[in-house]
Coordinates of C-alpha atoms and ligand atoms in Angstrom, one line a residue:
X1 CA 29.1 15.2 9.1
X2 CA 32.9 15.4 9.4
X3 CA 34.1 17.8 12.1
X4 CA 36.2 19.9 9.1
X5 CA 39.2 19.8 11.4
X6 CA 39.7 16.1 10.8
X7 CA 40.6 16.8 7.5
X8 CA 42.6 19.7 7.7
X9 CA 46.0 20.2 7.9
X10 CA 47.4 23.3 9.9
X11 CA 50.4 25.1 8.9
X12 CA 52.2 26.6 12.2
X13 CA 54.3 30.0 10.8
X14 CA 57.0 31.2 13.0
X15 CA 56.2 35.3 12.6
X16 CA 59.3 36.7 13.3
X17 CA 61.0 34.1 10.8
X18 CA 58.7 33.8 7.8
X19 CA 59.2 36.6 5.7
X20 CA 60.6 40.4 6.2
X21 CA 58.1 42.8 4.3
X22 CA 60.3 46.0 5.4
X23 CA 64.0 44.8 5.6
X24 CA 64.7 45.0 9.2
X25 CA 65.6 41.4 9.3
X26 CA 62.5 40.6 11.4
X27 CA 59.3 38.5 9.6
X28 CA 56.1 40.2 9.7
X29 CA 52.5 40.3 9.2
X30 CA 52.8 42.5 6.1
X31 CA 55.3 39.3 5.2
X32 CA 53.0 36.5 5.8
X33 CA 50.4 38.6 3.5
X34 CA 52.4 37.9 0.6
X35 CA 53.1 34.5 1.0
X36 CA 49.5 33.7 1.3
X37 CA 49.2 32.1 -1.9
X38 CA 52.3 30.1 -1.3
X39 CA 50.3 28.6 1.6
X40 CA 46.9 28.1 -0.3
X41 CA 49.0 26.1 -2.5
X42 CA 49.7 23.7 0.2
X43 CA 46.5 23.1 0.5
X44 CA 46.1 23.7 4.5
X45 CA 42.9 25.2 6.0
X46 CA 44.3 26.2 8.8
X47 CA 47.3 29.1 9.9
X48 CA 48.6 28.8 13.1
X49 CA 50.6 31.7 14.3
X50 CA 52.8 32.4 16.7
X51 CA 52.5 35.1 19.2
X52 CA 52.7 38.6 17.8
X53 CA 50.8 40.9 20.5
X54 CA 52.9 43.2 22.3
X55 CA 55.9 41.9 24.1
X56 CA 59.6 42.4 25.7
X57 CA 60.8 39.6 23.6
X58 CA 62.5 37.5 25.8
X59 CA 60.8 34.5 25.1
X60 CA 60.0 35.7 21.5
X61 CA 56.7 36.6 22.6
X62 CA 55.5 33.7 24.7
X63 CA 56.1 37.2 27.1
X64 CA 52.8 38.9 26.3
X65 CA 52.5 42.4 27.8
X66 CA 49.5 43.5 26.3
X67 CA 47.2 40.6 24.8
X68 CA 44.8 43.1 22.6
X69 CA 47.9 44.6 20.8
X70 CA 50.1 44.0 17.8
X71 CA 53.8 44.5 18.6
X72 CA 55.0 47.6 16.1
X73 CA 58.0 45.0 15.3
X74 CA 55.6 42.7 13.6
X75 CA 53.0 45.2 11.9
X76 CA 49.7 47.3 13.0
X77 CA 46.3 46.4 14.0
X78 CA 45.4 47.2 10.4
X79 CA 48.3 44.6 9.0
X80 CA 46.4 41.8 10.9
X81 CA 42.9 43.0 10.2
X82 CA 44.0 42.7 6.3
X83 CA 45.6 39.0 7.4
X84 CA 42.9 37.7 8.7
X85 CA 40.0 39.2 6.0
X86 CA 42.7 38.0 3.3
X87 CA 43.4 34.6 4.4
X88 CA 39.2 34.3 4.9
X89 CA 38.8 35.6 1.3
X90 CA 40.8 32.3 0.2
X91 CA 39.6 29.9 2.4
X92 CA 42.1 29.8 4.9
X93 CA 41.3 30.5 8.9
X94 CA 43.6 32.2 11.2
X95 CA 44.6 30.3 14.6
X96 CA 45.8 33.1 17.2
X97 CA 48.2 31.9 20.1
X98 CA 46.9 32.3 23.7
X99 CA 49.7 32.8 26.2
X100 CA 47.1 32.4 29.6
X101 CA 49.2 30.4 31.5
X102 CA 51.5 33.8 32.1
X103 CA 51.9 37.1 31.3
X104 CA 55.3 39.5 30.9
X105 CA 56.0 41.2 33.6
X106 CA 55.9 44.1 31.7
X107 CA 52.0 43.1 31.5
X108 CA 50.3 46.4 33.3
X109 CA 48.5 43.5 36.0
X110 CA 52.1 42.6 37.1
X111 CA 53.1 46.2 37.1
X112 CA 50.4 47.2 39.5
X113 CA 50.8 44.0 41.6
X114 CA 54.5 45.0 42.0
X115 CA 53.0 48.5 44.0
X116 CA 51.1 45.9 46.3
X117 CA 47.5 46.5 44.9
X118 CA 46.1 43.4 46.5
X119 CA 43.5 43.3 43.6
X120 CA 46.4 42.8 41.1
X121 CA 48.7 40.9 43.4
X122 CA 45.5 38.2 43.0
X123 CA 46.1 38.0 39.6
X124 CA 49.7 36.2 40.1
X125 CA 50.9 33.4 42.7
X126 CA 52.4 35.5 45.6
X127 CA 53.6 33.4 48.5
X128 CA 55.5 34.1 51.9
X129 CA 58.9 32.0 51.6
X130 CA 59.1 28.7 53.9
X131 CA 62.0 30.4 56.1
X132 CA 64.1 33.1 55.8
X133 CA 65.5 33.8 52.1
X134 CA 63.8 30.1 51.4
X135 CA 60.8 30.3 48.3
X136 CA 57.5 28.5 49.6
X137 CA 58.8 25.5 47.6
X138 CA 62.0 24.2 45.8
X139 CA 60.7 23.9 42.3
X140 CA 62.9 24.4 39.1
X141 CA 61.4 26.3 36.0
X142 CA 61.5 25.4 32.3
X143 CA 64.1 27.4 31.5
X144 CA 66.9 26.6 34.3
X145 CA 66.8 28.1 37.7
X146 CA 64.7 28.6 40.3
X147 CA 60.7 29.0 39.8
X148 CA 60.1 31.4 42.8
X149 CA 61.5 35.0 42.4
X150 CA 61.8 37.4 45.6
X151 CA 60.1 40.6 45.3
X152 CA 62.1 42.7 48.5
X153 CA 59.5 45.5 48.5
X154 CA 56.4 43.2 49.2
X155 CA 58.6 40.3 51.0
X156 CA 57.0 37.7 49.2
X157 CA 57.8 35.4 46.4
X158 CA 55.8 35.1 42.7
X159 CA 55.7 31.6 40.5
X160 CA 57.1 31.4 37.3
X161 CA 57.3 28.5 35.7
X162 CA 59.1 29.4 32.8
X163 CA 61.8 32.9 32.5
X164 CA 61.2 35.0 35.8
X165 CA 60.1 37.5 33.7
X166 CA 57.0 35.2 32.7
X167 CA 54.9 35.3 36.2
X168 CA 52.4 33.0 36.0
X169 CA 48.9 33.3 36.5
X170 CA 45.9 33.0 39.0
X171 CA 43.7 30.9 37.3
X172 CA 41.6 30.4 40.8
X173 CA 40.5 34.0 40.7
X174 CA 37.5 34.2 38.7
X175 CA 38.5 37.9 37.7
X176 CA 41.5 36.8 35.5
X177 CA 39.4 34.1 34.0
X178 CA 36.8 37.0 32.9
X179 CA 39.8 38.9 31.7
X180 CA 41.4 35.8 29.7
X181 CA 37.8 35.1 27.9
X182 CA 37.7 38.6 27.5
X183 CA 40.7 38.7 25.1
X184 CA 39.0 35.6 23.3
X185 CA 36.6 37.2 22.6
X186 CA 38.3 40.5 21.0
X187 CA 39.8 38.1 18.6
X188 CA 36.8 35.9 17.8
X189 CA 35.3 39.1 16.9
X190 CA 37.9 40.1 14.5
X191 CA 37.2 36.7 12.7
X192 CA 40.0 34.6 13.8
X193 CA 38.7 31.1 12.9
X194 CA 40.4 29.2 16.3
X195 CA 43.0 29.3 19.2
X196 CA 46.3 27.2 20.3
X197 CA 46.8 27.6 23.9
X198 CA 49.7 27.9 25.1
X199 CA 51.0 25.3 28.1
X200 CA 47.0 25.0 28.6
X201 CA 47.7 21.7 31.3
X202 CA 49.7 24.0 33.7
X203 CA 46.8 26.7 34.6
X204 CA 45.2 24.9 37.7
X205 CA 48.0 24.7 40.2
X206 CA 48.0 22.8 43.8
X207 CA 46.0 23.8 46.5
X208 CA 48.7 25.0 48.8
X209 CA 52.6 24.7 47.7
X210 CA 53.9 23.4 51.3
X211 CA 55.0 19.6 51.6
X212 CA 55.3 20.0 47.6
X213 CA 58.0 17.8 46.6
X214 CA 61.2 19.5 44.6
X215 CA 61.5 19.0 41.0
X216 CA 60.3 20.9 37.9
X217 CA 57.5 23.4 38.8
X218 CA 55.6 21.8 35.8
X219 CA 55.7 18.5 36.5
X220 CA 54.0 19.5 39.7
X221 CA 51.4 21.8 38.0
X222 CA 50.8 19.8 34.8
X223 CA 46.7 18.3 35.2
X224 CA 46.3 20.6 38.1
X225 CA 42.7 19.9 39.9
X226 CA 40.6 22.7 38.6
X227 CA 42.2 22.4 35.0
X228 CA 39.4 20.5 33.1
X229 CA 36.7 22.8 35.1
X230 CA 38.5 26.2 34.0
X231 CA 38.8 24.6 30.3
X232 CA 35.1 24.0 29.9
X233 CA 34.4 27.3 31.4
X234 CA 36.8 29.3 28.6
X235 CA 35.5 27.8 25.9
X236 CA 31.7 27.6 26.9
X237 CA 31.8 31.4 27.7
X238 CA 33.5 32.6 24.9
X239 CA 31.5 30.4 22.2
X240 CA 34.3 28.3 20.9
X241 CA 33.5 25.1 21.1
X242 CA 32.7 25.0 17.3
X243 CA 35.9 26.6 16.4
X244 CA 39.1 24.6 16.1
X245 CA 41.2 24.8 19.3
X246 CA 44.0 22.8 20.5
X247 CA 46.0 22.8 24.0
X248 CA 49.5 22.5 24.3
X249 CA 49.8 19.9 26.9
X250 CA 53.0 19.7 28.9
X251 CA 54.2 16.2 30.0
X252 CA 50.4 15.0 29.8
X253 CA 48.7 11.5 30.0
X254 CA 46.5 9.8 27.5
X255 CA 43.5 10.1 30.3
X256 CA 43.9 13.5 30.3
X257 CA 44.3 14.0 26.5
X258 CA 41.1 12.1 26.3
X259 CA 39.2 14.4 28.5
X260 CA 40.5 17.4 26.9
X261 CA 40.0 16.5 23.3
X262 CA 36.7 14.2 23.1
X263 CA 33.7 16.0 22.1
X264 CA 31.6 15.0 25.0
X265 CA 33.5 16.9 27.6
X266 CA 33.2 20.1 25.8
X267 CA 37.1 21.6 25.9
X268 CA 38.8 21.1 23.1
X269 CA 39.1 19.7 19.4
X270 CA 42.7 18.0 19.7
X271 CA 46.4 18.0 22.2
X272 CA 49.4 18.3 21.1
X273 CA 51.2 15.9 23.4
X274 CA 55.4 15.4 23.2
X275 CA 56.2 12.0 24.5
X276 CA 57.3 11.0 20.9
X277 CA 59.8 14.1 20.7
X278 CA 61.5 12.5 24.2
X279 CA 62.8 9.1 23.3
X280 CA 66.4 10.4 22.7
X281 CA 66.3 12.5 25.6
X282 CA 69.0 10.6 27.8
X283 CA 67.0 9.8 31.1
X284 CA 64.3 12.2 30.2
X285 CA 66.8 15.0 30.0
X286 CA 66.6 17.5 27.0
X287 CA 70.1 18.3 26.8
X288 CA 71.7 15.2 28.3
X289 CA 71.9 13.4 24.4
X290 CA 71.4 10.0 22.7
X291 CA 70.5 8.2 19.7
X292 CA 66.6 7.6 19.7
X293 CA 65.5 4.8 21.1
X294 CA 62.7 3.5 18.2
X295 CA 61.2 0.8 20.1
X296 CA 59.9 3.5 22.7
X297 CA 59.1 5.9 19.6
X298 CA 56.7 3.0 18.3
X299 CA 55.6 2.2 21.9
X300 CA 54.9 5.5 22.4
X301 CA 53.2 6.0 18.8
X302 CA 50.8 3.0 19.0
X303 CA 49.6 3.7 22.9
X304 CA 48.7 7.8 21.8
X305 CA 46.7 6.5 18.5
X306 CA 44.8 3.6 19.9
X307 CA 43.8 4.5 23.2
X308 CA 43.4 8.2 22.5
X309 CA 41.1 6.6 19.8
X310 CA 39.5 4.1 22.3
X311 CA 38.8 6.7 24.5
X312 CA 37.2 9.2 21.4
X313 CA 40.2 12.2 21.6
X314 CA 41.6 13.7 19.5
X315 CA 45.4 14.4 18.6
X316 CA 47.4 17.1 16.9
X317 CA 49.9 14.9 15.0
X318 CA 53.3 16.6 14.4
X319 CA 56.9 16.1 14.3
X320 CA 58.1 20.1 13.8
X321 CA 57.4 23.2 15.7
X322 CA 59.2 26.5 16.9
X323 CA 59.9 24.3 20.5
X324 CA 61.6 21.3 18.3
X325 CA 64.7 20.6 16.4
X326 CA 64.0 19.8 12.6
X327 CA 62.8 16.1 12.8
X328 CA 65.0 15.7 9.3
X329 CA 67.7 16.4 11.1
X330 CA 66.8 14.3 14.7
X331 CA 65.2 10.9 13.2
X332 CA 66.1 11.5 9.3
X333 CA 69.1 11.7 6.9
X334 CA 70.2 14.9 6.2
X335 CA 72.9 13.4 3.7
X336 CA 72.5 10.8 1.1
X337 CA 68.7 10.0 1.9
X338 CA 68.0 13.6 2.7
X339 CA 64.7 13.9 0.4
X340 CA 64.0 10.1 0.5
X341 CA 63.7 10.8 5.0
X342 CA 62.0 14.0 5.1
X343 CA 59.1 12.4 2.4
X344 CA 58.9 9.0 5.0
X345 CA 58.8 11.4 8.0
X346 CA 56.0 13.6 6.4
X347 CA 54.0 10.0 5.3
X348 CA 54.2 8.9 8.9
X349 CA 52.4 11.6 10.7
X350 CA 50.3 12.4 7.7
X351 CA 48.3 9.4 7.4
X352 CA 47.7 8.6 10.9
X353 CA 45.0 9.3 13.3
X354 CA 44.8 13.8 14.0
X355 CA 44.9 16.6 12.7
X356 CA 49.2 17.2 11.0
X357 CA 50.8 20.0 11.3
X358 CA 53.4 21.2 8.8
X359 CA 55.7 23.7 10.7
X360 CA 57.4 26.2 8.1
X361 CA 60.1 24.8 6.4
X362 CA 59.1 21.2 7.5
X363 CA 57.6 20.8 3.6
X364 CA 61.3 21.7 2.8
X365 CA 62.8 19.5 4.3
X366 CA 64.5 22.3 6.2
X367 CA 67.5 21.4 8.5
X368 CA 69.2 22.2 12.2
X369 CA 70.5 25.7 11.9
X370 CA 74.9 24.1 12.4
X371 CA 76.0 26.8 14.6
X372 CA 79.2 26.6 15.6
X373 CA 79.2 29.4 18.5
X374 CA 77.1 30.7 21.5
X375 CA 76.9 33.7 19.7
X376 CA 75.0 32.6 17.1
X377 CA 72.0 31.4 19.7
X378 CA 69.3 34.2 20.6
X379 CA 66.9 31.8 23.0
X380 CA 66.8 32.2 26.2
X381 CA 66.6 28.3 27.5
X382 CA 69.5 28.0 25.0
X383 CA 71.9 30.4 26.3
X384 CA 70.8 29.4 30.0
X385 CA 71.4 25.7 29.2
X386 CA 74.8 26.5 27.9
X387 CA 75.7 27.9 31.0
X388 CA 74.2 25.3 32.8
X389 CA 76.1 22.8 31.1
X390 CA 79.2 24.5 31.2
X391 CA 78.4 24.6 35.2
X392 CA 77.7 20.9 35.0
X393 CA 81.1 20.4 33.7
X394 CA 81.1 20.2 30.3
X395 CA 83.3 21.3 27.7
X396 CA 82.7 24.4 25.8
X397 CA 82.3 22.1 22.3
X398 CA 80.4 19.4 24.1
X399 CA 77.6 22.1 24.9
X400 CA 77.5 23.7 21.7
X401 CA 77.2 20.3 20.1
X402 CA 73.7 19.3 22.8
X403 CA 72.3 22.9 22.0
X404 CA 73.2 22.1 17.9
X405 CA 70.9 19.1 18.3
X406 CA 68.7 20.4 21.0
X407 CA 68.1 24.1 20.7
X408 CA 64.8 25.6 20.0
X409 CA 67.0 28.3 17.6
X410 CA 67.2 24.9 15.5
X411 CA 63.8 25.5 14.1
X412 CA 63.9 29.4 14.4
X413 CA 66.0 30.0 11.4
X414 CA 64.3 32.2 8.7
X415 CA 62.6 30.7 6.2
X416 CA 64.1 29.5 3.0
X417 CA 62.4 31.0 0.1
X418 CA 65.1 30.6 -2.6
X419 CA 69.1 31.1 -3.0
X420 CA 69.6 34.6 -3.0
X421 CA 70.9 36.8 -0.4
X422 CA 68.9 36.1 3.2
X423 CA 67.4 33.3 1.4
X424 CA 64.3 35.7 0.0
X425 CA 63.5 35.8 3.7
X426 CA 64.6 39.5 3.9
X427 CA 66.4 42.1 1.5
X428 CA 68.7 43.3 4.5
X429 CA 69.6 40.9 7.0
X430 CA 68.2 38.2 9.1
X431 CA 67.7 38.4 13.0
X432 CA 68.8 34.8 13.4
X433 CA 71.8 33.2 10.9
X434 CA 70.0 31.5 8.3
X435 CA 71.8 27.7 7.4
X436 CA 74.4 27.7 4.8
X437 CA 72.2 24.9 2.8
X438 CA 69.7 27.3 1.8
X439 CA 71.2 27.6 -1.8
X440 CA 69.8 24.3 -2.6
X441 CA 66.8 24.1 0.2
X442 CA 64.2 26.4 -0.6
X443 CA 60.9 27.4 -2.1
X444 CA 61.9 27.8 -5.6
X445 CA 64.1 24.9 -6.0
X446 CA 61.7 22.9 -5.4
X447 CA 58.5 24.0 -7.1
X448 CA 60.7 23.5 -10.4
X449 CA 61.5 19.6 -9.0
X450 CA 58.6 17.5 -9.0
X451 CA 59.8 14.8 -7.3
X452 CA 60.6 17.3 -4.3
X453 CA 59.8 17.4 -0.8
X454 CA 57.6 20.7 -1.0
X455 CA 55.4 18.5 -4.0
X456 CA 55.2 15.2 -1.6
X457 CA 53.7 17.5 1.5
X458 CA 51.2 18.6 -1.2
X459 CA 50.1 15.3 -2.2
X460 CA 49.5 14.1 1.8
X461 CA 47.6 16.9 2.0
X462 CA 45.4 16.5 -0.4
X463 CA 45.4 12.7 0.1
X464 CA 43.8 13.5 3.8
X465 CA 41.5 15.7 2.4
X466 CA 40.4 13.2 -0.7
X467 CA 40.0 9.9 1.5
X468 CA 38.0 9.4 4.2
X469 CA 39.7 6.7 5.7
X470 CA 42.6 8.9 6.5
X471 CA 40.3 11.6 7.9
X472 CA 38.3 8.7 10.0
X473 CA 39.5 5.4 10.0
X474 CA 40.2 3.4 12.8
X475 CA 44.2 3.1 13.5
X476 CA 46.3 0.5 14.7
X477 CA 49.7 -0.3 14.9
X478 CA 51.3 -3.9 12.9
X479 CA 54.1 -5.2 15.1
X480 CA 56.8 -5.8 12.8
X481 CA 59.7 -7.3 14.9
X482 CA 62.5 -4.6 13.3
X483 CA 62.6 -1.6 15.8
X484 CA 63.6 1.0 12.7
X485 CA 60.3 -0.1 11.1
X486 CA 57.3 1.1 12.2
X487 CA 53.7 0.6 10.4
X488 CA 50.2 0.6 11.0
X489 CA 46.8 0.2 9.4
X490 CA 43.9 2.4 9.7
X491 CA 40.6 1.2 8.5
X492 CA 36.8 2.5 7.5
X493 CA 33.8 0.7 5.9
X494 CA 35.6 -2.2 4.7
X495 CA 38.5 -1.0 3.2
X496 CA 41.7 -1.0 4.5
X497 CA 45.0 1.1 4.7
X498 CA 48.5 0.0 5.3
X499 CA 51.6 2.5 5.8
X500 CA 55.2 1.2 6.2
X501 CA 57.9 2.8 7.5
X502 CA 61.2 2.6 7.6
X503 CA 63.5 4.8 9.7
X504 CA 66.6 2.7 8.6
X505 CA 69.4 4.2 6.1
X506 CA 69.8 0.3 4.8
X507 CA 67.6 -2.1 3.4
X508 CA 65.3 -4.0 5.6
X509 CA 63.1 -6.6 5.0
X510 CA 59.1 -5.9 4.3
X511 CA 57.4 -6.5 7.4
X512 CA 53.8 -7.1 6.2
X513 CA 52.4 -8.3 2.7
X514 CA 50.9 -5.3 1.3
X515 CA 48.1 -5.6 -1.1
X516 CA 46.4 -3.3 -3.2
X517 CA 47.1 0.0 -4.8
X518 CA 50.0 2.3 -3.3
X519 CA 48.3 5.6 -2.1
X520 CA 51.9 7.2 -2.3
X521 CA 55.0 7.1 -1.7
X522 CA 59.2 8.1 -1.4
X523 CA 59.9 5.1 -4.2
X524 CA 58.9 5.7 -7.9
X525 CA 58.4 1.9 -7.8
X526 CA 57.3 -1.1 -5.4
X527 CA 60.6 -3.5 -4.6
X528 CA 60.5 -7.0 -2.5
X529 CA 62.3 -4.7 -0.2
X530 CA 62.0 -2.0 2.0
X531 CA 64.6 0.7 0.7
X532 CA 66.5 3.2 2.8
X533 CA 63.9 5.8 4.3
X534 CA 61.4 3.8 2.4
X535 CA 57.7 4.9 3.0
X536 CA 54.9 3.5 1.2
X537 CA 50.7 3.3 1.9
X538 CA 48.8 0.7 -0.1
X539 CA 44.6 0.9 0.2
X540 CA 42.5 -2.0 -0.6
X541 CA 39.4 -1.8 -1.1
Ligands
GLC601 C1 55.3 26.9 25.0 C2 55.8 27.6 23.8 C3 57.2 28.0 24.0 C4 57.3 28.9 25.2 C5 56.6 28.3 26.4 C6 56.4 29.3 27.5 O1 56.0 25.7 25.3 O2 55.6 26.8 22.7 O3 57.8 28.5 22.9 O4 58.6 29.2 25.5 O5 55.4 27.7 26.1 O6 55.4 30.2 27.1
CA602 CA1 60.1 43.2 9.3

């Protein structure tokens, strides 16, 4: 049988920006209860959400102070007990976020590790500097700065390799691993249906952090030794391995994605890998900017579906998250081809090889939020970068133009659920400035348009869950000599699918010959031509 997560799709909601049940400006759980019909009628299986157990906030809960708890800004345990029996009742399964790579240091382990318990200081990385006023290794963190922070009162030095307020954890001790399954299995027992775990690749760190070379702490940590071990372990002792789980893998490689995600090593069902999301990253930097460069996008595109394939993994296939700017925005149109770009983007990712995910607002066709002042930023890798930048050199408009195409707050911006005041997001405010186009983008424009964005998603879903050969088939990638046209065939039993591309705002010419029957697409018609943003499958049988 077909594992049921091959074809799903997941839809990832953003809590504190879906919907605002009690006016504060802040989404909610109470708020995601009422929209549960709205997501039924996308037809996903699947509800990823984003950390709402108790937290300080400073990375929007990726800060998790208290993993068995449900932070009073977002609802009660009661709220989410209704969620998750409501969203059962109609077919859909909760996915709950697992922050294990870190805790808050607000999180009581940290707290009582700060006093110097020895038991507790074993749940973190504590290290004696190299030298005097020197940390054990010069590593950078995620978010800017220094990944080593000084604790006078103990004279030692804790890893983070995000916000400093984010210590990481001791995977090596087998008491936090106990404590880590433990929380799984609170929630399994709740009936949450799966997990996303969070920066899942950087648990296993090296074995001791001297003659380390500098650079990001993560890309020293990423595929650490004991990672694959501690994986199997998790999920083995919690009794997951038949629920739908995927790792967020940080800077990973295919052989690693492979191991992760194939069914015969026992960790996970799928990766969500970002090599795709970095080829207009100038010199691999996220806020150094340029155009994409679309013959490593296809590069990168065919190696992940083939080999992953080859090997028998698994990928999460996405464009959007909370992490990402809005893809119509990065490698569409928002303009003229507006609808025409978001509907190719959405075909892409939708008829290839894993498991899509539709980040709120993506079926939209939601844009960057356009803010025109640091004020209007709340993130914290955001604000540093600015700085940063503004350290570097730059002008104050040049760094508020890289953080208006780069900034997580791109994707944060409340939902869009029609044109009145806070978009139907909230009746009183909105904790993040919502984009002026939401008079024409939203949820109730466009379930009266049938030809809209929100009706296209609907149709790819169902498509994956009607045809087997989208769920299963075989994928690979047609070279077809234009660089802003990319395709690829995927095939089962015989038949064959073909799904063409184009990421151009003109005309181009069609790459391949396509027979059969068109399975969808952006066009209301087949022309000798690829269109701009045109996307179209054909099946033959
Ligand atoms: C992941 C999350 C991101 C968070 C980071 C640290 O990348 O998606 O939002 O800031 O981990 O937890
Ligand atoms: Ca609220």
């Amino acid at each position: 049988m077909l594992d049921k997560y091959k074809s799903s799709v997941v839809y990832q909601i953003y809590v504190k920006s879906f919907c605002d049940s009690n006016g504060d400006g802040i989404g909610d759980l109470n708020g995601i209860r009422s929209k549960l019909q709205y997501i039924k009628s996308l037809g996903v299986k699947y509800i990823w959400l984003t950390p709402f157990f108790c937290s300080p906030m400073i990375d929007n809960g990726y800060d998790v102070s208290d993993y068995r708890n449900i932070n009073p800004m977002f609802g009660t345990m009661a709220d989410c007990e209704a969620l998750i029996r409501e969203a059962d009742d109609i077919g859909i399964g909760l996915m709950f976020d697992m922050v294990f790579n870190h805790t808050s240091d607000e999180h009581e382990w940290f707290k009582k590790a700060l006093t110097g318990d020895p038991e507790y200081m074993d749940y973190y990385i504590f290290r004696d500097g190299r030298e005097e006023g020197k940390p054990p290794v010069d590593w950078t963190a995620s978010f800017g700065g220094p990944a080593w922070d000084y604790v006078p009162s103990l004279n030692k030095w804790y890893l983070h390799q995000f916000d400093p307020k984010q210590p990481d954890l001791n995977w090596e001790n087998p008491k936090v691993r106990e404590e880590l399954k433990n929380v799984i299995r609170f929630w399994k027992n709740k009936g949450v249906k799966g997990f996303r775990f969070d920066v899942l690749n950087l648990i296993s760190k090296p074995e001791s952090f001297t003659n380390q070379p500098s650079g990001s702490a993560t890309r020293c940590c990423k595929d650490g030794r004991h990672v694959h071990e501690f994986i199997k372990e998790l999920v083995a002792d919690t009794g997951i391995a038949d629920m739908i789980t995927v790792g967020e893998m940080a800077s990973t490689t295919i052989d690693n994605v492979i191991r992760y995600s194939s069914p015969a090593s026992n960790e996970l069902s799928m990766c969500f890998s970002f090599h795709h999301l970095k080829v207009d990253y100038l010199n691999g930097d996220k806020f150094a900017l340029m155009p994409p460069d679309m013959n490593m996008l296809h590069d990168v595109f065919r190696d992940w579906q083939e080999k992953v394939a080859d090997g028998g993994g698994w990928n999460a296939v996405f464009w959007c998250n909370h992490d990402q700017p809005r893809i119509v925005s990065r490698f569409g149109d928002e303009g003229q081809y507006w609808k025409q770009s978001a509907k190719m983007l959405g075909t892409f990712v939708h008829l290839l090889r894993g498991t899509p995910y539709i980040y709120q607002g993506e079926e939209l066709g939601m844009t960057n939020g356009h803010y025109t002042g640091i004020k209007q930023y709340d993130d914290v890798e955001a604000i540093n970068y600015y700085n940063i930048l503004l350290k570097r050199g730059s002008t104050e408009s040049e760094a508020l133009n890289v953080l208006a195409n780069r900034a997580r707050d791109n994707s944060r911006t409340p939902m869009q659920w029609n044109d009145g005041k806070f978009a139907g997001f909230s009746s009183s405010g909105a904790w993040l400035d919502i984009p002026e186009n939401y008079k024409s983008i939203n949820v109730e424009a466009e379930e009266r348009d049938n030809d809209s964005i929100l009706n296209y998603y609907r149709k790819l879903v169902i498509l994956r869950g009607q045809f087997r050969i989208i769920a299963d088939g075989a994928v690979k990638f047609i070279d077809t000599g234009n660089a802003k046209v990319l395709a690829y065939e995927r095939t089962l039993d015989g038949e064959r699918l073909v799904v063409v591309c184009s990421f151009s705002g003109k005309e181009e010419n069609l790459p391949v010959m396509l027979e059969g029957d068109v399975l969808i697409g952006n066009y209301p018609d087949r022309a000798e031509v690829l269109r701009p943003y045109e996307a179209v499958a054909v099946i033959k049988y």
